[in-house]
Amino acid sequence: MSNHSPALKDKLLFPFVAPPNGGKGTQTQILSERYHLPTFDMGSTFRAILKEGKDPELKAELESYMNNGKLVPINTVVKVFQKGFEALAENHPEAKGFILDGFPRNNEQADALLTLCQTWGATLSKAIYLNVSLDVVRTRATGRRFCSENARHVYNVNDERLAPKRQKLNESGQPVTDAQGRILWLCDIDQAELIIRADDEPQTVDKRLLEYEKETNPLIALLKEKALLAEINGEQAPEKVTQAIEQLIQPLLGLTAASQGN
Ligand code: AMP
């Protein structure tokens, strides 16, 4: 933590907190584009390291936690966060601020982030907390399907607004199922088979939710106590969630509703 990164001086950081499948990914993508706020996503950064496979020791460490729905230990998280986030900031000198998706996730990560912000001269906004009940996120998670050709094509078989249209059929025209008896679906856009991410398998979802209750609930309680939490009902329609977040961040970015996105 000793190196000073001038790229983050006077930048605004917006940390997002939500349970797994709480809608963070959807919201941060919309806001990032609309307000030119590049996003640092901790989970995706870890997945990219696993895919690259350049550092076998780090890969093995990450896998042992991620495959069990556990949080990666603090030293590794902070090291990966600082390196990746400073690089992102250096690549976007024009940005007024940045979105943090999935960091911090517990009290010790929040302490580390505060210390880093002091070193950088960056300003931390209130954490944007999408409050979604664990029953709702469990249903969302177990219904989520990704296109095997393009992971940006995401569906949800438990939500009729987001459900794919076509099932995979066998030669006799019957729906094909996986080993657990779940129907296989096809992407509406490129007809590739839809897959279930390992993280969304029911056993992993339950482990991740337990870990969330153990690690992140205390962070939410602490931030609330210190008035550093902006709580948003994450069970509303996605557009309403976006509007609620916009009301919060526009004044911080020096924007009024009329000048939004300009
Ligand atoms: P996500 O894509 O945000 O759900 O993260 C996937 C997995 O990466 C989590 O289940 C954790 O194992 C790990 N991970 C992501 N963010 C953090 C974090 N801030 N601290 C520790 N582990 C994390």
Coordinates of C-alpha atoms and ligand atoms in Angstrom, one line a residue:
M1 CA 0.0 0.0 0.0
S2 CA 3.0 2.3 0.0
N3 CA 2.9 3.4 -3.7
H4 CA 1.0 6.5 -4.4
S5 CA -1.1 6.5 -7.5
P6 CA -1.7 10.1 -8.8
A7 CA -4.3 8.8 -11.2
L8 CA -6.8 8.5 -8.3
K9 CA -6.3 12.0 -6.9
D10 CA -9.7 13.8 -6.4
K11 CA -11.6 11.0 -8.0
L12 CA -15.0 9.8 -6.6
L13 CA -15.4 6.2 -5.7
F14 CA -18.8 4.6 -5.6
P15 CA -18.8 1.2 -3.8
F16 CA -21.8 -1.1 -4.5
V17 CA -22.9 -3.6 -1.9
A18 CA -25.5 -6.3 -2.6
P19 CA -26.0 -10.0 -2.1
P20 CA -24.9 -12.3 -4.9
N21 CA -27.4 -11.9 -7.7
G22 CA -28.7 -8.7 -6.1
G23 CA -28.6 -6.8 -9.4
K24 CA -25.2 -5.1 -9.0
G25 CA -23.9 -6.2 -12.4
T26 CA -26.9 -4.9 -14.2
Q27 CA -27.0 -1.6 -12.4
T28 CA -23.3 -0.9 -12.5
Q29 CA -23.2 -1.6 -16.3
I30 CA -26.0 1.0 -16.9
L31 CA -24.5 3.7 -14.6
S32 CA -21.0 3.1 -15.8
E33 CA -22.0 3.9 -19.4
R34 CA -24.5 6.7 -18.6
Y35 CA -22.1 8.6 -16.4
H36 CA -18.7 7.6 -17.8
L37 CA -17.7 5.8 -14.6
P38 CA -15.4 2.9 -15.3
T39 CA -16.2 -0.1 -13.1
F40 CA -13.7 -2.2 -11.2
D41 CA -15.4 -5.6 -10.7
M42 CA -13.6 -7.8 -8.1
G43 CA -15.2 -11.1 -9.0
S44 CA -14.6 -10.6 -12.8
T45 CA -11.0 -9.7 -12.0
F46 CA -10.5 -12.9 -10.2
R47 CA -12.2 -14.9 -13.0
A48 CA -9.8 -13.2 -15.5
I49 CA -6.8 -14.3 -13.4
L50 CA -8.1 -17.9 -13.4
K51 CA -8.7 -17.9 -17.1
E52 CA -5.2 -16.4 -17.8
G53 CA -3.6 -19.0 -15.6
K54 CA -0.2 -17.1 -15.6
D55 CA 0.3 -17.4 -11.8
P56 CA -0.5 -21.1 -10.9
E57 CA 0.0 -20.4 -7.1
L58 CA -2.5 -17.5 -7.1
K59 CA -4.9 -19.5 -9.4
A60 CA -4.9 -22.4 -6.9
E61 CA -5.5 -20.1 -4.0
L62 CA -8.4 -18.3 -5.7
E63 CA -10.0 -21.5 -6.9
S64 CA -9.9 -23.0 -3.4
Y65 CA -12.1 -20.1 -2.1
M66 CA -14.2 -19.3 -5.1
N67 CA -15.3 -22.8 -5.7
N68 CA -16.5 -23.0 -2.2
G69 CA -18.3 -19.6 -2.2
K70 CA -15.9 -18.2 0.3
L71 CA -14.2 -14.8 0.4
V72 CA -10.6 -14.8 -0.8
P73 CA -8.3 -13.8 2.1
I74 CA -7.7 -10.1 2.7
N75 CA -4.0 -9.9 1.7
T76 CA -4.7 -11.4 -1.7
V77 CA -7.8 -9.3 -2.3
V78 CA -6.1 -6.0 -1.4
K79 CA -3.1 -6.8 -3.5
V80 CA -5.2 -7.7 -6.6
F81 CA -7.6 -4.8 -6.0
Q82 CA -4.8 -2.2 -5.7
K83 CA -2.9 -3.3 -8.8
G84 CA -6.0 -3.7 -11.0
F85 CA -7.8 -0.6 -9.8
E86 CA -4.8 1.7 -10.1
A87 CA -4.3 0.3 -13.7
L88 CA -7.9 1.0 -14.5
A89 CA -7.6 4.6 -13.2
E90 CA -4.4 5.2 -15.2
N91 CA -6.2 4.1 -18.3
H92 CA -9.1 6.5 -17.7
P93 CA -7.7 9.9 -16.7
E94 CA -10.8 11.6 -18.1
A95 CA -13.2 9.8 -15.6
K96 CA -14.6 11.8 -12.7
G97 CA -15.1 8.7 -10.7
F98 CA -15.2 4.9 -10.6
I99 CA -17.6 2.2 -9.6
L100 CA -16.5 -0.5 -7.2
D101 CA -18.4 -3.7 -7.8
G102 CA -17.9 -6.4 -5.1
F103 CA -15.2 -4.5 -3.0
P104 CA -15.4 -4.0 -0.1
R105 CA -17.3 -7.0 1.1
N106 CA -16.4 -7.0 4.8
N107 CA -15.2 -4.7 7.6
E108 CA -11.5 -5.4 7.1
Q109 CA -11.7 -4.7 3.3
A110 CA -13.6 -1.4 4.1
D111 CA -10.7 -0.4 6.4
A112 CA -8.2 -1.2 3.7
L113 CA -10.2 0.8 1.2
L114 CA -10.3 3.8 3.5
T115 CA -6.6 3.7 4.0
L116 CA -6.0 3.4 0.2
C117 CA -8.3 6.4 -0.4
Q118 CA -6.3 8.5 2.0
T119 CA -3.1 7.5 0.2
W120 CA -4.6 8.3 -3.2
G121 CA -6.4 11.5 -2.2
A122 CA -9.7 9.9 -3.5
T123 CA -13.2 10.5 -2.1
L124 CA -15.3 7.6 -1.1
S125 CA -19.1 8.1 -1.5
K126 CA -21.6 6.4 0.7
A127 CA -21.8 2.7 -0.2
I128 CA -24.8 2.0 -2.5
Y129 CA -26.6 -0.9 -0.9
L130 CA -29.1 -2.8 -3.0
N131 CA -31.3 -4.5 -0.4
V132 CA -32.7 -7.8 -1.8
S133 CA -34.1 -10.6 0.4
L134 CA -32.1 -13.8 0.3
D135 CA -35.1 -15.8 -1.0
V136 CA -35.3 -13.5 -4.0
V137 CA -31.6 -13.8 -4.8
R138 CA -31.7 -17.6 -4.4
T139 CA -34.5 -17.8 -7.0
R140 CA -32.6 -15.4 -9.3
A141 CA -29.4 -17.3 -9.0
T142 CA -30.7 -20.7 -9.7
G143 CA -32.6 -19.5 -12.8
R144 CA -29.6 -17.6 -14.3
R145 CA -28.2 -18.9 -17.6
F146 CA -25.3 -17.6 -19.7
C147 CA -24.9 -18.1 -23.4
S148 CA -22.0 -20.5 -24.0
E149 CA -20.8 -18.4 -27.0
N150 CA -21.1 -14.9 -25.4
A151 CA -21.4 -14.5 -21.7
R152 CA -23.0 -11.1 -22.1
H153 CA -26.1 -12.8 -23.3
V154 CA -27.7 -13.5 -19.9
Y155 CA -31.2 -15.0 -19.2
N156 CA -33.2 -16.1 -16.3
V157 CA -35.5 -19.1 -16.6
N158 CA -37.3 -18.1 -13.3
D159 CA -38.3 -14.7 -14.6
E160 CA -40.6 -14.5 -17.5
R161 CA -39.3 -11.1 -18.6
L162 CA -35.8 -12.5 -18.9
A163 CA -36.5 -16.1 -19.9
P164 CA -35.0 -17.5 -23.2
K165 CA -37.5 -18.5 -25.8
R166 CA -36.3 -21.8 -27.1
Q167 CA -35.5 -25.1 -25.4
K168 CA -32.9 -27.5 -26.7
L169 CA -34.8 -30.4 -28.4
N170 CA -33.6 -33.9 -29.2
E171 CA -34.1 -35.6 -32.6
S172 CA -37.7 -36.6 -31.5
G173 CA -38.5 -33.0 -30.6
Q174 CA -38.4 -33.6 -26.9
P175 CA -36.7 -31.2 -24.5
V176 CA -33.2 -32.2 -23.5
T177 CA -32.3 -32.1 -19.7
D178 CA -29.0 -32.1 -17.8
A179 CA -27.9 -34.7 -15.2
Q180 CA -30.0 -32.9 -12.6
G181 CA -33.1 -33.0 -14.8
R182 CA -33.0 -29.3 -15.6
I183 CA -34.2 -28.3 -19.1
L184 CA -31.5 -27.0 -21.4
W185 CA -32.2 -23.7 -23.2
L186 CA -30.8 -21.9 -26.3
C187 CA -29.6 -18.3 -26.7
D188 CA -32.2 -16.1 -28.5
I189 CA -29.4 -14.3 -30.2
D190 CA -27.0 -16.9 -31.5
Q191 CA -28.9 -20.2 -30.7
A192 CA -25.9 -21.5 -28.7
E193 CA -26.6 -23.6 -25.6
L194 CA -27.1 -21.8 -22.4
I195 CA -25.0 -22.9 -19.4
I196 CA -25.2 -22.5 -15.7
R197 CA -22.1 -20.8 -14.1
A198 CA -20.5 -23.0 -11.3
D199 CA -21.2 -20.1 -8.9
D200 CA -25.0 -20.5 -9.6
E201 CA -25.2 -24.2 -8.8
P202 CA -27.6 -24.4 -5.8
Q203 CA -25.0 -25.8 -3.3
T204 CA -22.6 -22.9 -4.2
V205 CA -25.4 -20.3 -4.1
D206 CA -26.3 -21.5 -0.5
K207 CA -22.6 -21.3 0.5
R208 CA -22.2 -17.8 -1.0
L209 CA -25.3 -16.6 0.8
L210 CA -24.1 -17.9 4.1
E211 CA -20.8 -16.2 3.6
Y212 CA -22.6 -13.0 2.7
E213 CA -24.6 -13.2 6.0
K214 CA -21.4 -13.8 8.0
E215 CA -19.1 -11.3 6.3
T216 CA -21.2 -8.6 4.6
N217 CA -24.1 -8.2 7.0
P218 CA -21.7 -6.8 9.7
L219 CA -20.3 -4.4 7.1
I220 CA -23.8 -3.2 6.2
A221 CA -24.6 -2.7 9.9
L222 CA -21.4 -0.8 10.5
L223 CA -21.8 1.5 7.5
K224 CA -25.4 2.2 8.5
E225 CA -24.4 3.1 12.0
K226 CA -21.7 5.5 10.6
A227 CA -24.3 7.0 8.1
L228 CA -22.1 5.8 5.3
L229 CA -24.8 3.6 3.6
A230 CA -27.3 4.6 1.0
E231 CA -30.0 1.9 1.1
I232 CA -32.0 1.2 -2.1
N233 CA -34.8 -1.3 -2.5
G234 CA -33.3 -3.8 -4.9
E235 CA -36.5 -5.7 -5.4
Q236 CA -38.2 -2.9 -7.4
A237 CA -38.2 -3.1 -11.2
P238 CA -34.6 -2.6 -12.5
E239 CA -35.5 0.9 -14.0
K240 CA -36.7 2.1 -10.6
V241 CA -33.5 0.9 -8.9
T242 CA -31.5 2.8 -11.5
Q243 CA -33.5 6.0 -10.9
A244 CA -33.0 5.7 -7.1
I245 CA -29.2 5.3 -7.6
E246 CA -29.2 8.2 -10.1
Q247 CA -30.8 10.6 -7.5
L248 CA -28.0 9.8 -5.2
I249 CA -25.0 10.0 -7.5
Q250 CA -26.0 13.0 -9.8
P251 CA -25.5 15.7 -7.1
L252 CA -22.1 14.1 -6.2
L253 CA -21.1 14.3 -9.8
G254 CA -22.2 17.9 -10.0
L255 CA -25.1 17.0 -12.3
T256 CA -28.7 18.0 -12.2
A257 CA -31.5 15.7 -13.7
A258 CA -31.6 18.0 -16.8
S259 CA -27.9 17.7 -17.5
Q260 CA -27.7 14.0 -16.9
G261 CA -25.3 12.1 -19.2
N262 CA -24.0 15.3 -20.8
Ligands
AMP1 P1 -18.8 -12.2 -7.7 O1 -18.6 -12.4 -9.2 O2 -18.7 -10.8 -7.2 O3 -20.0 -12.9 -7.1 O4 -17.5 -13.0 -7.0 C1 -17.2 -14.4 -7.2 C2 -16.3 -14.9 -6.1 O5 -15.0 -14.1 -6.1 C3 -16.9 -14.7 -4.7 O6 -17.7 -15.8 -4.4 C4 -15.5 -14.8 -3.9 O7 -15.0 -16.1 -3.8 C5 -14.6 -14.0 -4.8 N1 -14.6 -12.5 -4.4 C6 -15.2 -11.5 -5.1 N2 -15.1 -10.3 -4.5 C7 -14.4 -10.6 -3.4 C8 -14.0 -9.8 -2.3 N3 -14.2 -8.5 -2.2 N4 -13.4 -10.4 -1.3 C9 -13.1 -11.7 -1.3 N5 -13.5 -12.5 -2.3 C10 -14.1 -12.0 -3.3

